[in-house]
Amino acid sequence: MSKPAVSKPNNRLSALLQSYSRFMSVPWQPNAASSQRVIFCVYHPDDELRLRARIDEFALATERAGHHWLLFDLTNLFAEWLCDQRYADRYFSEPQLLPTLLPRYGVYISDRFTAALQTAGAGANTLVALQGAGALFGLRKVKQVVDDLAPQVSGRLVVFFPGSYENNNYRLLDGYDGWNYLAVPITAGRDQ
């Protein structure tokens, strides 16, 4: 009995890029609600570094479809935010105290996002790409962050999502805790 074919990382990302390019070529509906303007670009968590190395290809596909591209990276925001806290040393030595502070982290993300949109002059033809969703694991739910940020985007918000999608359920880093979200999923296909 032969083993099922497992797609190689570069093939998975190439297939994801093709799916993304096809989706970007479809005209955007101008009056879509904020939840209808959210796209989850789902990829295998092992492909994180490869995706980051190829992120410019997604930008190019977006621009070829006639849209503007704006990349917003979550990766280092938690470290920047925590280091700016007055009692940062105490939180480092007693991390169990962090949950009381984490709601303010959500506000920080939203404020930084708003500033990035304003600086870039993002409009209805701008696709805002959210990278670094894996950095939220254990700190904030991706759904919470998307719910906070999506209404600020008049164009489209694409979340580069390292995890899985099945039956309208998203699981960050293939963790146990998944959630149902109405965003449009873009995947590499069956062998994701």
C-alpha positions in Angstrom: 0.0 0.0 0.0 1.5 3.4 -1.0 1.5 6.4 1.2 -0.6 9.4 0.2 1.3 12.1 -1.7 2.5 14.9 0.6 3.1 18.2 -1.2 6.5 19.7 -0.7 6.8 23.1 1.0 7.6 25.1 -2.1 4.8 23.4 -4.0 2.4 24.2 -1.2 3.4 27.9 -1.3 3.3 28.0 -5.1 -0.2 26.6 -5.0 -1.2 29.1 -2.3 0.2 31.9 -4.4 -1.7 30.7 -7.5 -5.0 30.5 -5.5 -4.3 34.0 -4.1 -3.6 35.4 -7.5 -6.8 34.0 -8.9 -8.8 35.4 -6.0 -7.2 38.8 -6.4 -8.2 38.9 -10.1 -11.9 38.9 -9.1 -13.3 42.4 -8.8 -14.0 43.6 -5.3 -17.6 44.3 -4.3 -17.6 48.0 -3.2 -20.3 47.8 -0.5 -19.2 44.6 1.3 -19.5 44.6 5.1 -16.2 44.6 7.1 -16.5 40.8 7.8 -16.9 40.2 4.1 -13.7 42.1 3.3 -11.5 39.7 5.4 -9.5 37.0 3.7 -7.6 34.3 5.5 -4.6 33.0 3.5 -4.1 29.7 5.3 -0.7 27.9 5.0 1.1 25.1 6.8 2.8 26.4 10.0 6.1 24.7 8.8 6.1 27.1 5.9 6.3 30.3 8.0 9.8 31.3 7.0 9.3 30.3 3.4 6.2 32.4 3.2 8.0 35.4 4.7 10.7 35.0 2.1 8.1 35.0 -0.7 5.8 37.7 0.7 6.8 40.1 -2.1 5.3 37.7 -4.6 1.9 38.1 -2.9 2.4 41.9 -3.0 3.2 41.7 -6.7 0.1 39.5 -7.3 -2.0 42.1 -5.5 -0.5 45.0 -7.5 -0.9 43.1 -10.8 -4.6 42.8 -10.0 -4.7 46.6 -9.7 -4.8 47.0 -5.9 -2.4 48.7 -3.5 -0.5 46.6 -1.0 0.2 47.5 2.6 2.0 45.0 4.9 1.4 45.2 8.7 3.6 42.8 10.8 2.5 41.7 14.2 5.6 39.7 14.9 7.5 42.0 17.2 4.6 44.1 18.5 4.2 42.2 21.8 7.9 42.6 22.7 7.8 46.3 21.8 4.7 46.9 23.8 5.8 44.9 26.9 9.2 46.6 27.0 7.4 50.0 27.0 5.4 49.0 30.1 6.3 50.8 33.3 6.7 47.6 35.3 8.1 45.5 32.5 10.7 43.9 34.7 8.0 42.7 37.1 6.0 41.1 34.2 9.2 39.3 33.0 9.8 37.9 36.5 6.2 37.1 37.2 4.5 36.3 33.8 1.4 35.0 35.6 0.5 38.7 36.1 0.3 39.3 32.3 -3.4 38.3 31.7 -4.5 41.4 33.6 -2.5 43.6 31.2 -3.3 41.8 27.9 -6.5 43.8 27.1 -4.2 46.9 26.8 -2.1 44.9 24.3 -5.2 44.7 22.0 -5.5 48.5 22.2 -1.8 48.9 21.3 -2.2 46.7 18.2 -5.3 48.6 17.1 -3.5 52.0 17.6 -0.4 50.9 15.7 -2.6 49.5 12.9 -4.6 52.8 12.7 -1.4 54.8 12.5 0.0 52.5 9.7 -3.2 52.9 7.7 -3.1 56.7 8.0 0.6 57.0 7.2 0.1 54.9 4.0 -3.1 56.7 3.0 -4.9 53.3 2.7 -8.1 53.5 0.9 -10.8 51.4 -0.7 -8.4 49.9 -3.2 -5.8 48.9 -0.6 -5.2 45.4 0.5 -3.8 45.4 4.0 -1.8 42.2 4.6 -1.5 41.1 8.2 1.6 39.0 8.8 2.8 37.4 12.0 -0.5 36.0 13.3 1.4 33.2 14.9 2.9 35.7 17.4 -0.6 36.1 18.9 -0.7 32.5 20.0 -1.4 32.4 23.8 -1.7 36.2 24.0 -4.7 37.3 21.9 -7.1 35.3 19.8 -6.7 36.1 16.1 -10.5 36.5 15.9 -10.4 39.3 18.5 -7.6 41.1 16.6 -9.4 40.7 13.2 -12.7 41.9 14.7 -10.8 45.0 16.0 -8.9 45.7 12.8 -11.3 44.8 10.0 -13.7 47.7 10.4 -10.7 50.1 10.0 -10.0 48.7 6.5 -12.1 50.1 3.6 -10.4 47.9 1.1 -9.5 44.3 2.0 -7.7 42.7 5.0 -5.8 39.5 4.3 -4.5 37.5 7.3 -1.6 35.3 6.6 -2.6 32.4 8.8 -0.2 29.6 9.9 -2.6 26.8 10.7 -5.5 24.9 9.2 -8.9 25.5 7.9 -11.6 22.8 7.7 -15.4 23.0 7.7 -15.3 26.8 8.2 -13.1 26.3 11.3 -9.7 28.0 11.7 -7.0 26.6 14.0 -3.9 28.8 14.6 -0.7 26.7 14.5 -3.0 23.7 14.4 -3.7 24.2 18.1 -6.7 22.5 19.7 -8.7 25.7 20.2 -10.2 26.6 16.8 -13.0 29.0 15.9 -15.6 29.5 13.3 -15.2 32.7 11.2 -16.9 34.0 8.1 -13.8 35.2 6.3 -13.0 34.0 2.8 -10.4 31.2 3.0 -7.6 30.9 0.5 -5.7 27.6 0.7 -3.1 25.7 -1.3 -5.7 23.0 -2.0 -6.3 19.6 -0.7 -2.8 18.7 0.4 -2.3 21.9 2.3 
